Amino acid sequence: MPFKRFVEIGRVALVNYGKDYGRLVVIVDVVDQNRALVDAPDMIRCQMNFKRLSLTDIKIDIKRVPKKATLIKAMEEADVKTKWENSSWGKKLIVQKRRAALNDFDRFKVMIAKIKRGGAIRQELAKLKKASTA
Amino acid sequence: MAPASKLSQGIKRASRSHAYHRRGLWAIKAKHGGSFPKAEKPAAPAEPKFYPADDVKPRTPSTRKPKPTKLRSTITPGTVLILLAGRFMGKRVVFLKQLKSGLLLISGPFKINGVPIRRVNQTYVIATSTKVDISGVDVSKFDDKYFAREKKQKAKKTEGELFETEKEASKALPDFKKDDQKAVDAALIKAIETVPELKSYLGARFSLRDGDKPHEMVF
Protein backbone atom coordinates (compact mmCIF):
# COMPACT_ATOMS: atom_id res chain seq x y z
CA MET A 1 0.00 0.00 0.00
CA PRO A 2 2.73 2.61 0.76
CA PHE A 3 4.39 4.17 -2.26
CA LYS A 4 7.76 2.69 -3.23
CA ARG A 5 8.74 4.61 -6.37
CA PHE A 6 9.24 8.31 -5.73
CA VAL A 7 9.95 11.24 -7.98
CA GLU A 8 13.47 12.24 -6.91
CA ILE A 9 16.67 13.30 -8.53
CA GLY A 10 18.23 10.20 -10.05
CA ARG A 11 14.99 8.27 -10.50
CA VAL A 12 14.98 6.37 -13.81
CA ALA A 13 11.69 6.61 -15.69
CA LEU A 14 10.22 5.34 -18.92
CA VAL A 15 8.61 7.81 -21.31
CA ASN A 16 5.10 6.55 -22.06
CA TYR A 17 3.80 9.23 -24.42
CA GLY A 18 5.05 11.42 -27.21
CA LYS A 19 8.03 11.64 -29.50
CA ASP A 20 10.40 9.85 -27.08
CA TYR A 21 8.01 6.98 -26.36
CA GLY A 22 9.82 3.99 -24.91
CA ARG A 23 12.99 5.81 -23.91
CA LEU A 24 14.61 5.40 -20.49
CA VAL A 25 15.36 8.79 -18.91
CA VAL A 26 16.70 10.04 -15.59
CA ILE A 27 14.98 12.78 -13.59
CA VAL A 28 17.69 15.39 -12.98
CA ASP A 29 15.56 18.20 -11.53
CA VAL A 30 11.99 19.11 -10.70
CA VAL A 31 10.64 22.21 -12.41
CA ASP A 32 7.34 22.58 -10.60
CA GLN A 33 4.43 20.49 -9.41
CA ASN A 34 3.83 18.97 -12.86
CA ARG A 35 7.10 18.96 -14.71
CA ALA A 36 10.54 17.47 -14.38
CA LEU A 37 13.80 18.07 -16.13
CA VAL A 38 14.88 14.78 -17.67
CA ASP A 39 18.07 13.67 -19.33
CA ALA A 40 19.42 10.57 -21.05
CA PRO A 41 22.81 9.76 -22.57
CA ASP A 42 21.54 10.00 -26.18
CA MET A 43 19.10 12.87 -25.74
CA ILE A 44 19.14 16.62 -25.20
CA ARG A 45 18.05 17.50 -21.67
CA CYS A 46 14.43 18.67 -21.69
CA GLN A 47 11.42 19.17 -19.49
CA MET A 48 8.64 16.64 -19.39
CA ASN A 49 5.30 16.42 -17.68
CA PHE A 50 5.16 13.73 -14.98
CA LYS A 51 2.15 12.32 -16.74
CA ARG A 52 4.43 11.30 -19.59
CA LEU A 53 6.75 9.38 -17.29
CA SER A 54 6.33 5.96 -15.77
CA LEU A 55 8.64 5.60 -12.75
CA THR A 56 10.80 2.50 -12.50
CA ASP A 57 12.48 0.83 -9.52
CA ILE A 58 15.92 1.97 -10.60
CA LYS A 59 17.57 4.98 -8.95
CA ILE A 60 21.04 6.35 -9.58
CA ASP A 61 23.23 8.55 -7.40
CA ILE A 62 23.57 12.01 -8.95
CA LYS A 63 23.49 15.61 -7.84
CA ARG A 64 20.92 18.10 -9.14
CA VAL A 65 21.39 18.68 -12.93
CA PRO A 66 24.72 16.93 -13.49
CA LYS A 67 26.85 17.44 -16.58
CA LYS A 68 26.27 14.96 -19.36
CA ALA A 69 29.56 13.15 -18.76
CA THR A 70 28.82 12.88 -15.03
CA LEU A 71 25.38 11.51 -15.78
CA ILE A 72 26.76 8.90 -18.19
CA LYS A 73 29.39 7.84 -15.64
CA ALA A 74 26.78 7.51 -12.90
CA MET A 75 24.56 5.44 -15.15
CA GLU A 76 27.41 3.10 -16.00
CA GLU A 77 28.34 2.69 -12.33
CA ALA A 78 24.78 1.87 -11.38
CA ASP A 79 24.57 -0.39 -14.44
CA VAL A 80 21.12 0.86 -15.36
CA LYS A 81 21.06 -0.94 -18.72
CA THR A 82 21.56 -4.48 -17.37
CA LYS A 83 19.30 -3.86 -14.38
CA TRP A 84 16.58 -2.74 -16.75
CA GLU A 85 17.04 -5.60 -19.18
CA ASN A 86 16.92 -8.13 -16.36
CA SER A 87 13.80 -6.70 -14.77
CA SER A 88 10.57 -8.39 -15.81
CA TRP A 89 9.24 -5.07 -17.11
CA GLY A 90 12.29 -4.57 -19.29
CA LYS A 91 12.21 -8.16 -20.50
CA LYS A 92 8.56 -7.80 -21.51
CA LEU A 93 9.35 -4.73 -23.60
CA ILE A 94 12.21 -6.49 -25.36
CA VAL A 95 9.93 -9.40 -26.26
CA GLN A 96 7.24 -7.02 -27.50
CA LYS A 97 9.75 -5.26 -29.76
CA ARG A 98 11.04 -8.58 -31.09
CA ARG A 99 7.52 -9.81 -31.84
CA ALA A 100 6.62 -6.60 -33.67
CA ALA A 101 9.68 -6.93 -35.89
CA LEU A 102 8.98 -10.52 -36.98
CA ASN A 103 8.48 -10.92 -40.69
CA ASP A 104 5.92 -13.25 -42.29
CA PHE A 105 8.33 -16.19 -42.52
CA ASP A 106 9.34 -15.73 -38.86
CA ARG A 107 5.72 -15.71 -37.78
CA PHE A 108 5.21 -18.98 -39.64
CA LYS A 109 8.24 -20.54 -37.92
CA VAL A 110 6.94 -19.38 -34.53
CA MET A 111 3.57 -20.96 -35.24
CA ILE A 112 5.18 -24.29 -36.17
CA ALA A 113 7.35 -24.15 -33.04
CA LYS A 114 4.34 -23.48 -30.81
CA ILE A 115 2.48 -26.42 -32.30
CA LYS A 116 5.49 -28.70 -31.79
CA ARG A 117 5.91 -27.52 -28.20
CA GLY A 118 2.23 -28.08 -27.46
CA GLY A 119 2.47 -31.54 -28.95
CA ALA A 120 5.49 -32.44 -26.82
CA ILE A 121 3.76 -31.17 -23.66
CA ARG A 122 0.64 -33.17 -24.40
CA GLN A 123 2.69 -36.32 -25.00
CA GLU A 124 4.44 -35.93 -21.65
CA LEU A 125 1.13 -35.29 -19.94
CA ALA A 126 -0.37 -38.40 -21.50
CA LYS A 127 2.60 -40.43 -20.28
CA LEU A 128 2.24 -39.06 -16.78
CA LYS A 129 -1.48 -39.71 -16.78
CA LYS A 130 -0.90 -43.28 -17.89
CA ALA A 131 1.74 -43.74 -15.19
CA SER A 132 -0.52 -42.40 -12.43
CA THR A 133 -3.51 -44.56 -13.40
CA ALA A 134 -1.43 -47.71 -13.99
CA MET B 1 29.25 58.87 -103.06
CA ALA B 2 27.28 55.80 -104.25
CA PRO B 3 23.96 56.72 -105.83
CA ALA B 4 21.16 56.52 -103.25
CA SER B 5 18.26 54.14 -104.00
CA LYS B 6 15.79 56.99 -103.79
CA LEU B 7 16.21 60.66 -104.38
CA SER B 8 13.29 61.79 -102.33
CA GLN B 9 10.10 60.42 -100.86
CA GLY B 10 8.55 58.40 -103.68
CA ILE B 11 11.17 59.06 -106.33
CA LYS B 12 13.40 56.11 -107.09
CA ARG B 13 16.87 56.44 -108.45
CA ALA B 14 16.37 54.02 -111.35
CA SER B 15 13.92 55.04 -114.03
CA ARG B 16 11.11 52.72 -115.12
CA SER B 17 13.00 51.40 -118.15
CA HIS B 18 16.28 51.14 -116.23
CA ALA B 19 14.61 49.18 -113.48
CA TYR B 20 13.02 46.81 -116.05
CA HIS B 21 16.40 46.19 -117.64
CA ARG B 22 18.01 45.55 -114.23
CA ARG B 23 15.40 42.99 -113.23
CA GLY B 24 16.28 40.89 -116.26
CA LEU B 25 12.82 39.48 -116.97
CA TRP B 26 13.54 40.23 -120.68
CA ALA B 27 16.37 37.66 -120.56
CA ILE B 28 14.08 34.94 -119.13
CA LYS B 29 11.47 35.83 -121.75
CA ALA B 30 14.01 35.56 -124.50
CA LYS B 31 15.21 32.20 -123.17
CA HIS B 32 11.68 30.82 -123.30
CA GLY B 33 10.73 32.14 -126.71
CA GLY B 34 9.00 35.45 -126.03
CA SER B 35 6.76 34.71 -123.07
CA PHE B 36 7.45 34.30 -119.36
CA PRO B 37 7.29 30.60 -118.41
CA LYS B 38 3.99 29.87 -116.72
CA ALA B 39 4.11 27.42 -113.81
CA GLU B 40 1.58 24.61 -114.14
CA LYS B 41 -1.31 25.01 -111.75
CA PRO B 42 -1.92 21.89 -109.65
CA ALA B 43 -5.21 20.27 -110.65
CA ALA B 44 -8.01 21.81 -108.58
CA PRO B 45 -9.92 19.25 -106.46
CA ALA B 46 -13.40 18.39 -107.72
CA GLU B 47 -16.19 20.23 -105.94
CA PRO B 48 -17.25 17.98 -103.01
CA LYS B 49 -20.81 16.70 -103.09
CA PHE B 50 -21.27 17.17 -99.39
CA TYR B 51 -20.38 20.04 -97.10
CA PRO B 52 -20.78 19.28 -93.34
CA ALA B 53 -23.08 21.65 -91.48
CA ASP B 54 -20.54 22.55 -88.78
CA ASP B 55 -16.88 23.28 -89.17
CA VAL B 56 -15.40 20.54 -87.00
CA LYS B 57 -11.64 20.11 -86.67
CA PRO B 58 -10.53 16.53 -87.30
CA ARG B 59 -9.13 14.97 -84.09
CA THR B 60 -5.36 14.42 -84.20
CA PRO B 61 -4.35 10.95 -82.95
CA SER B 62 -2.75 10.92 -79.53
CA THR B 63 1.05 10.75 -79.48
CA ARG B 64 1.12 9.76 -75.81
CA LYS B 65 3.43 6.85 -75.00
CA PRO B 66 2.66 5.20 -71.63
CA LYS B 67 5.65 4.84 -69.30
CA PRO B 68 6.88 1.34 -68.38
CA THR B 69 5.28 0.11 -65.14
CA LYS B 70 7.43 0.91 -62.15
CA LEU B 71 8.30 -2.14 -60.09
CA ARG B 72 7.93 -1.68 -56.34
CA SER B 73 11.38 -1.41 -54.74
CA THR B 74 10.56 -4.22 -52.30
CA ILE B 75 9.98 -6.68 -55.16
CA THR B 76 13.23 -8.16 -56.49
CA PRO B 77 13.79 -11.45 -58.35
CA GLY B 78 13.42 -14.24 -55.81
CA THR B 79 11.10 -12.39 -53.44
CA VAL B 80 8.32 -14.42 -51.85
CA LEU B 81 5.00 -12.73 -52.64
CA ILE B 82 1.58 -13.24 -51.06
CA LEU B 83 -1.22 -13.27 -53.64
CA LEU B 84 -4.22 -11.28 -52.52
CA ALA B 85 -6.86 -12.06 -55.09
CA GLY B 86 -7.94 -14.66 -57.57
CA ARG B 87 -7.89 -18.41 -57.56
CA PHE B 88 -4.64 -18.59 -55.57
CA MET B 89 -5.62 -16.02 -52.94
CA GLY B 90 -3.37 -16.28 -49.90
CA LYS B 91 -0.75 -18.45 -51.56
CA ARG B 92 2.89 -17.62 -51.11
CA VAL B 93 4.76 -17.71 -54.42
CA VAL B 94 8.18 -16.87 -55.78
CA PHE B 95 8.67 -13.83 -58.04
CA LEU B 96 10.77 -14.49 -61.14
CA LYS B 97 10.80 -11.35 -63.28
CA GLN B 98 8.75 -8.43 -64.51
CA LEU B 99 7.40 -8.79 -68.05
CA LYS B 100 7.24 -6.03 -70.62
CA SER B 101 3.53 -5.49 -69.99
CA GLY B 102 4.33 -4.65 -66.36
CA LEU B 103 2.90 -7.88 -64.96
CA LEU B 104 4.98 -10.04 -62.64
CA LEU B 105 6.02 -13.55 -63.65
CA ILE B 106 5.61 -15.96 -60.72
CA SER B 107 5.82 -19.67 -60.04
CA GLY B 108 4.55 -21.60 -56.98
CA PRO B 109 6.65 -23.75 -57.45
CA PHE B 110 3.89 -25.95 -58.77
CA LYS B 111 4.99 -29.05 -56.83
CA ILE B 112 4.89 -27.15 -53.54
CA ASN B 113 1.67 -25.19 -53.72
CA GLY B 114 -0.03 -25.79 -57.04
CA VAL B 115 0.60 -22.35 -58.52
CA PRO B 116 1.93 -22.71 -62.09
CA ILE B 117 4.07 -20.26 -64.01
CA ARG B 118 1.68 -17.36 -64.14
CA ARG B 119 1.37 -13.63 -64.54
CA VAL B 120 0.07 -11.45 -61.74
CA ASN B 121 -0.42 -7.74 -61.22
CA GLN B 122 1.77 -5.94 -58.69
CA THR B 123 -1.20 -4.31 -57.02
CA TYR B 124 -2.69 -7.63 -55.95
CA VAL B 125 0.42 -8.76 -54.17
CA ILE B 126 2.13 -8.25 -50.81
CA ALA B 127 5.90 -8.43 -51.02
CA THR B 128 7.53 -10.16 -48.05
CA SER B 129 11.13 -9.66 -47.06
CA THR B 130 11.93 -13.35 -47.59
CA LYS B 131 14.09 -14.00 -50.68
CA VAL B 132 14.83 -17.19 -52.56
CA ASP B 133 18.00 -17.62 -54.59
CA ILE B 134 16.92 -17.84 -58.25
CA SER B 135 20.30 -17.53 -59.88
CA GLY B 136 19.94 -21.07 -61.24
CA VAL B 137 16.63 -20.39 -62.96
CA ASP B 138 16.40 -19.45 -66.64
CA VAL B 139 13.37 -17.29 -67.33
CA SER B 140 14.46 -15.68 -70.59
CA LYS B 141 11.96 -17.62 -72.69
CA PHE B 142 8.88 -16.30 -70.88
CA ASP B 143 7.19 -13.17 -72.22
CA ASP B 144 3.64 -11.92 -72.64
CA LYS B 145 3.18 -13.78 -75.94
CA TYR B 146 3.76 -17.10 -74.11
CA PHE B 147 0.59 -16.45 -72.14
CA ALA B 148 -1.58 -15.25 -75.04
CA ARG B 149 -4.91 -17.00 -75.48
CA GLU B 150 -5.32 -19.29 -78.45
CA LYS B 151 -7.67 -17.94 -81.10
CA LYS B 152 -10.80 -20.08 -81.49
CA GLN B 153 -11.57 -21.32 -84.99
CA LYS B 154 -15.19 -20.35 -85.71
CA ALA B 155 -16.90 -22.96 -87.84
CA LYS B 156 -20.11 -22.02 -89.63
CA LYS B 157 -23.02 -23.77 -87.97
CA THR B 158 -25.86 -25.29 -89.85
CA GLU B 159 -29.36 -24.63 -88.53
CA GLY B 160 -29.58 -28.01 -86.88
CA GLU B 161 -26.28 -27.61 -85.09
CA LEU B 162 -27.18 -24.18 -83.79
CA PHE B 163 -29.62 -25.68 -81.32
CA GLU B 164 -27.29 -28.40 -80.18
CA THR B 165 -25.19 -27.67 -77.12
CA GLU B 166 -21.71 -27.07 -78.41
CA LYS B 167 -19.20 -29.60 -77.31
CA GLU B 168 -16.12 -27.52 -76.68
CA ALA B 169 -12.89 -29.40 -76.96
CA SER B 170 -11.41 -29.43 -73.46
CA LYS B 171 -8.27 -27.34 -73.47
CA ALA B 172 -5.47 -29.54 -72.22
CA LEU B 173 -2.16 -27.95 -71.27
CA PRO B 174 0.32 -28.38 -74.13
CA ASP B 175 3.26 -30.57 -73.21
CA PHE B 176 5.87 -27.90 -73.74
CA LYS B 177 4.27 -25.82 -71.00
CA LYS B 178 4.44 -28.73 -68.59
CA ASP B 179 8.11 -29.19 -69.42
CA ASP B 180 8.79 -25.48 -68.91
CA GLN B 181 7.16 -25.69 -65.49
CA LYS B 182 9.32 -28.68 -64.53
CA ALA B 183 12.50 -26.96 -65.71
CA VAL B 184 11.85 -23.78 -63.76
CA ASP B 185 10.72 -25.60 -60.65
CA ALA B 186 13.68 -28.00 -60.54
CA ALA B 187 16.12 -25.16 -59.96
CA LEU B 188 13.72 -23.33 -57.64
CA ILE B 189 13.03 -26.32 -55.41
CA LYS B 190 16.75 -27.01 -55.04
CA ALA B 191 17.25 -23.46 -53.75
CA ILE B 192 14.19 -23.67 -51.50
CA GLU B 193 15.21 -26.91 -49.82
CA THR B 194 18.45 -25.40 -48.58
CA VAL B 195 16.48 -23.10 -46.25
CA PRO B 196 14.82 -24.96 -43.35
CA GLU B 197 11.02 -24.75 -43.19
CA LEU B 198 10.81 -22.62 -46.36
CA LYS B 199 9.14 -25.43 -48.28
CA SER B 200 6.28 -25.79 -45.79
CA TYR B 201 6.06 -22.00 -45.60
CA LEU B 202 5.45 -21.79 -49.33
CA GLY B 203 2.95 -24.63 -49.13
CA ALA B 204 0.85 -22.87 -46.50
CA ARG B 205 -1.67 -20.15 -47.27
CA PHE B 206 -1.57 -16.76 -45.59
CA SER B 207 -4.58 -15.69 -43.55
CA LEU B 208 -5.45 -13.09 -40.97
CA ARG B 209 -6.44 -14.30 -37.54
CA ASP B 210 -8.03 -12.66 -34.54
CA GLY B 211 -5.77 -9.99 -33.11
CA ASP B 212 -3.74 -9.52 -36.30
CA LYS B 213 -3.20 -5.90 -37.23
CA PRO B 214 -2.04 -5.93 -40.86
CA HIS B 215 -1.16 -2.27 -40.81
CA GLU B 216 1.33 -2.99 -38.02
CA MET B 217 2.63 -6.29 -39.33
CA VAL B 218 6.07 -6.39 -40.84
CA PHE B 219 6.07 -8.51 -44.00
Tab-separated table of C-alpha atoms in Angstrom, chain A residues 34 36 76 90 108:
chain	number	residue	atom	x	y	z
A	34	ASN	CA	3.833	18.972	-12.856
A	36	ALA	CA	10.540	17.468	-14.379
A	76	GLU	CA	27.413	3.096	-16.004
A	90	GLY	CA	12.290	-4.566	-19.287
A	108	PHE	CA	5.212	-18.983	-39.641
